[in-house]
């Protein structure tokens, strides 16, 4: 019996890219006769004709399967749906916009056959991203590296091969507030790096603007480290000591030298500074508290409107 490979492809408004992606995948999977294939598209609440294009591909290629989510839940949750529904002995995650080159798949499979359980693709560069975005991304990864107890990989996205053991491990992580890049590192298993040249989008524009990337960065920090909470505690402790020393300075100055306390502008600045520190600390606490609030609801991470697989199974797995 042949081993089975599932290609997990999250899609959001990718109608113009899917036919080209399928054309790029066909020669690779047709030449790999040693494997059975499943091309699993996850339609993440697309507003264009993405689902119709997927259904059209299904009519010409029965290896094409799809999950239609009930609304847009975001790529992180769409990938979890892929992990849950993938039936392969391994799964390869790739974007629908052809920025992740399908030509790397045979090499991933070779390393998997050599015993590696998580074969991840590292970008040699970040393509046509702006200078500011590149610098902010590197600064963010450096911050994560220094504040977490796991090794967060730089310039590594979601393009990777995962063994069935990794998929089972990821299925068990049911957080609603998800940072999958950190989860890949957290689960461990035998990893191997592949370098590749990331391409540019064939059509359309990325849905990840600076605001969404900032939200993802906050998600990563709050999901895998409590350092911001500790920093707010340290800042409060240091400022309290400085404030006490400042108070004693003015007390002795007034009692010994009879010098009245002056400096209204200084007083206003101190009050505003302390108020800013307090609001910052409350904001940090609020970020963590909000995540606790969302997790305690125990809501499903995603909901499925329709699932069409190789065996036409419609079981709810959300």
Short mmCIF file of N, CA, C and O in Angstrom, two decimals, residues 8 40 67 77-87 164 167-168 170-174 178 301-302 304 307 317-318:
data_model
loop_
_atom_site.label_atom_id
_atom_site.label_comp_id
_atom_site.label_asym_id
_atom_site.label_seq_id
_atom_site.Cartn_x
_atom_site.Cartn_y
_atom_site.Cartn_z
N UNK A 8 -2.18 20.63 2.32
CA UNK A 8 -3.10 21.51 3.02
C UNK A 8 -2.93 22.93 2.48
O UNK A 8 -1.86 23.53 2.60
N UNK A 40 -6.07 19.15 -0.29
CA UNK A 40 -7.12 19.60 0.62
C UNK A 40 -7.14 21.13 0.68
O UNK A 40 -6.29 21.76 1.31
N UNK A 67 -12.69 21.83 2.36
CA UNK A 67 -13.46 22.17 3.55
C UNK A 67 -13.94 23.61 3.35
O UNK A 67 -13.12 24.50 3.10
N UNK A 77 -6.64 29.30 12.15
CA UNK A 77 -7.70 28.33 12.43
C UNK A 77 -8.00 27.46 11.22
O UNK A 77 -8.36 26.28 11.36
N UNK A 78 -7.87 28.05 10.03
CA UNK A 78 -8.06 27.26 8.82
C UNK A 78 -7.04 26.14 8.73
O UNK A 78 -7.35 25.02 8.29
N UNK A 79 -5.80 26.41 9.16
CA UNK A 79 -4.79 25.36 9.15
C UNK A 79 -5.15 24.25 10.13
O UNK A 79 -4.92 23.06 9.84
N UNK A 80 -5.72 24.60 11.29
CA UNK A 80 -6.15 23.56 12.23
C UNK A 80 -7.21 22.66 11.59
O UNK A 80 -7.19 21.45 11.78
N UNK A 81 -8.13 23.26 10.83
CA UNK A 81 -9.11 22.45 10.11
C UNK A 81 -8.41 21.48 9.16
O UNK A 81 -8.80 20.32 9.04
N UNK A 82 -7.36 21.96 8.50
CA UNK A 82 -6.58 21.08 7.63
C UNK A 82 -5.93 19.94 8.39
O UNK A 82 -5.93 18.79 7.94
N UNK A 83 -5.36 20.25 9.57
CA UNK A 83 -4.75 19.19 10.39
C UNK A 83 -5.80 18.14 10.79
O UNK A 83 -5.52 16.95 10.80
N UNK A 84 -7.01 18.62 11.13
CA UNK A 84 -8.05 17.71 11.59
C UNK A 84 -8.56 16.79 10.48
O UNK A 84 -8.86 15.62 10.73
N UNK A 85 -8.65 17.31 9.29
CA UNK A 85 -9.27 16.56 8.19
C UNK A 85 -8.26 15.86 7.28
O UNK A 85 -8.65 15.07 6.42
N UNK A 86 -6.99 16.16 7.41
CA UNK A 86 -5.97 15.52 6.57
C UNK A 86 -5.94 14.02 6.85
O UNK A 86 -5.89 13.60 8.00
N UNK A 87 -5.92 13.22 5.81
CA UNK A 87 -5.92 11.76 5.96
C UNK A 87 -4.58 11.14 5.57
O UNK A 87 -4.44 9.92 5.60
N UNK A 164 2.64 12.41 10.32
CA UNK A 164 1.37 12.14 11.00
C UNK A 164 1.47 12.37 12.51
O UNK A 164 0.54 12.87 13.14
N UNK A 167 1.01 15.98 13.11
CA UNK A 167 -0.39 16.36 12.91
C UNK A 167 -1.24 16.01 14.13
O UNK A 167 -2.07 16.81 14.58
N UNK A 168 -1.03 14.82 14.66
CA UNK A 168 -1.79 14.40 15.85
C UNK A 168 -1.49 15.32 17.02
O UNK A 168 -2.38 15.70 17.78
N UNK A 170 -0.53 18.49 16.86
CA UNK A 170 -1.14 19.80 16.61
C UNK A 170 -2.65 19.76 16.78
O UNK A 170 -3.26 20.76 17.16
N UNK A 171 -3.26 18.62 16.50
CA UNK A 171 -4.70 18.48 16.69
C UNK A 171 -5.08 18.63 18.17
O UNK A 171 -6.19 19.06 18.49
N UNK A 172 -4.16 18.28 19.04
CA UNK A 172 -4.44 18.35 20.48
C UNK A 172 -4.37 19.78 21.02
O UNK A 172 -4.86 20.06 22.11
N UNK A 173 -3.74 20.68 20.27
CA UNK A 173 -3.61 22.07 20.71
C UNK A 173 -4.81 22.86 20.20
O UNK A 173 -4.82 23.32 19.06
N UNK A 174 -5.82 23.01 21.03
CA UNK A 174 -7.10 23.58 20.60
C UNK A 174 -7.29 25.03 21.02
O UNK A 174 -8.43 25.51 21.11
N UNK A 178 -4.49 31.50 18.40
CA UNK A 178 -3.48 30.58 17.89
C UNK A 178 -2.29 31.32 17.28
O UNK A 178 -2.45 32.34 16.59
N UNK A 301 -13.10 26.00 17.64
CA UNK A 301 -12.10 26.85 17.02
C UNK A 301 -12.56 27.30 15.63
O UNK A 301 -12.25 28.39 15.17
N UNK A 302 -13.33 26.44 14.96
CA UNK A 302 -13.87 26.77 13.64
C UNK A 302 -15.15 25.96 13.45
O UNK A 302 -15.42 25.00 14.18
N UNK A 304 -17.57 24.11 10.25
CA UNK A 304 -17.53 23.66 8.86
C UNK A 304 -18.92 23.73 8.24
O UNK A 304 -19.89 23.23 8.81
N UNK A 307 -17.89 19.67 3.82
CA UNK A 307 -16.63 18.94 3.63
C UNK A 307 -16.82 17.89 2.56
O UNK A 307 -17.77 17.10 2.61
N UNK A 317 -15.85 17.66 12.59
CA UNK A 317 -14.62 17.48 13.35
C UNK A 317 -14.18 18.79 13.98
O UNK A 317 -13.07 18.91 14.41
N UNK A 318 -15.06 19.78 13.97
CA UNK A 318 -14.61 21.06 14.48
C UNK A 318 -14.40 21.06 15.96
O UNK A 318 -14.94 20.29 16.67
#
